[in-house]
GROMACS .gro file of C-alpha atoms in nm:
model
  104
    1GLU     CA    1   9.088   8.079  10.000
    2HIS     CA    2   9.117   7.704  10.041
    3GLU     CA    3   8.904   7.638   9.730
    4ARG     CA    4   9.117   7.880   9.527
    5ILE     CA    5   9.429   7.682   9.611
    6HIS     CA    6   9.264   7.369   9.468
    7LEU     CA    7   9.155   7.558   9.157
    8GLU     CA    8   9.507   7.691   9.099
    9THR     CA    9   9.655   7.343   9.142
   10SER     CA   10   9.392   7.190   8.914
   11SER     CA   11   9.452   7.455   8.647
   12VAL     CA   12   9.792   7.299   8.578
   13LEU     CA   13   9.619   6.967   8.507
   14PHE     CA   14   9.359   7.139   8.286
   15ARG     CA   15   9.633   7.298   8.074
   16GLU     CA   16   9.808   6.963   8.030
   17ALA     CA   17   9.492   6.766   7.946
   18PRO     CA   18   9.384   6.708   7.585
   19LYS     CA   19   9.150   6.991   7.483
   20HIS     CA   20   8.860   6.756   7.401
   21LEU     CA   21   8.853   6.642   7.767
   22VAL     CA   22   8.810   6.993   7.910
   23GLN     CA   23   8.497   7.207   7.887
   24ALA     CA   24   8.387   7.530   8.052
   25PRO     CA   25   8.113   7.508   8.315
   26GLN     CA   26   7.766   7.582   8.177
   27ASN     CA   27   7.722   7.917   8.355
   28TRP     CA   28   8.063   8.069   8.283
   29PRO     CA   29   8.047   8.401   8.096
   30PRO     CA   30   8.164   8.399   7.733
   31LEU     CA   31   8.523   8.486   7.652
   32HIS     CA   32   8.597   8.850   7.569
   33PRO     CA   33   8.623   8.902   7.188
   34SER     CA   34   8.995   8.984   7.224
   35ALA     CA   35   9.052   8.619   7.323
   36PHE     CA   36   8.997   8.524   6.959
   37GLN     CA   37   9.243   8.772   6.804
   38GLN     CA   38   9.522   8.602   6.613
   39LYS     CA   39   9.772   8.877   6.688
   40PRO     CA   40   9.721   9.065   7.015
   41LYS     CA   41   9.766   9.441   7.015
   42SER     CA   42  10.080   9.573   7.178
   43ASN     CA   43   9.881   9.847   7.355
   44PRO     CA   44   9.550   9.712   7.484
   45VAL     CA   45   9.255   9.953   7.492
   46GLU     CA   46   9.005   9.956   7.779
   47GLY     CA   47   8.656   9.857   7.666
   48VAL     CA   48   8.794   9.705   7.345
   49ASP     CA   49   9.062   9.457   7.446
   50TYR     CA   50   8.953   9.418   7.807
   51PRO     CA   51   8.636   9.517   7.992
   52SER     CA   52   8.608   9.838   8.190
   53ASN     CA   53   8.641   9.760   8.558
   54GLN     CA   54   8.426   9.993   8.765
   55MET     CA   55   8.490  10.056   9.131
   56ILE     CA   56   8.206   9.964   9.367
   57SER     CA   57   8.156  10.146   9.696
   58VAL     CA   58   8.115   9.925  10.002
   59LYS     CA   59   7.972  10.081  10.317
   60LYS     CA   60   8.135  10.035  10.655
   61ASP     CA   61   8.021   9.737  10.858
   62ASN     CA   62   8.116   9.507  11.141
   63VAL     CA   63   8.252   9.172  11.020
   64ASP     CA   64   8.285   8.850  11.219
   65LEU     CA   65   8.597   8.650  11.128
   66GLY     CA   66   8.704   8.297  11.208
   67LYS     CA   67   8.517   7.994  11.325
   68PRO     CA   68   8.479   7.809  11.653
   69ALA     CA   69   8.685   7.499  11.734
   70ASP     CA   70   8.369   7.285  11.733
   71PHE     CA   71   8.263   7.393  11.381
   72PRO     CA   72   8.127   7.081  11.201
   73SER     CA   73   8.357   7.095  10.898
   74TYR     CA   74   8.731   7.083  10.838
   75GLY     CA   75   8.930   7.403  10.863
   76TRP     CA   76   9.289   7.516  10.834
   77ASP     CA   77   9.459   7.620  11.157
   78ASN     CA   78   9.446   7.989  11.059
   79GLU     CA   79   9.066   7.976  11.026
   80TYR     CA   80   9.001   7.904  11.393
   81GLY     CA   81   8.947   8.165  11.659
   82GLU     CA   82   8.688   8.435  11.640
   83ARG     CA   83   8.698   8.811  11.636
   84SER     CA   84   8.484   9.100  11.528
   85VAL     CA   85   8.632   9.381  11.318
   86ASP     CA   86   8.495   9.724  11.223
   87VAL     CA   87   8.568   9.773  10.853
   88PRO     CA   88   8.554  10.134  10.723
   89ASP     CA   89   8.400  10.238  10.390
   90PHE     CA   90   8.608  10.120  10.094
   91SER     CA   91   8.592  10.066   9.720
   92ALA     CA   92   8.665   9.746   9.534
   93SER     CA   93   8.682   9.670   9.164
   94GLU     CA   94   8.383   9.494   9.012
   95HIS     CA   95   8.605   9.227   8.852
   96MET     CA   96   8.949   9.088   8.922
   97ILE     CA   97   9.222   9.289   8.751
   98THR     CA   98   9.292   9.199   8.389
   99ASN     CA   99   9.626   9.187   8.211
  100GLY     CA  100   9.515   9.496   8.016
  101GLU     CA  101   9.451   9.692   8.335
  102TYR     CA  102   9.782   9.580   8.477
  103TYR     CA  103   9.955   9.691   8.157
  104GLN     CA  104   9.809  10.042   8.194
   0.00000   0.00000   0.00000
């Protein structure tokens, strides 16, 4: 979560920087073809305007959360303490939700 906060904060700087100073990391996937449309459709179509997002089954498991006070790297206050949690079976989407999915 901590790294995501930095990425979100940095994204503001990326948007304000001159385009020639910003480049995508080498291993990022290519943009979806709909990113190059001059006029977006008013009703996006799954598989055309945004990728299908399959649900993936995750089996139940026991998960250890937190970290000890003597952990050798920095941590936020809410990261310390340790507990074990039984997580039941669940499904999660393969990708983060897209604007097209949200629209549907």
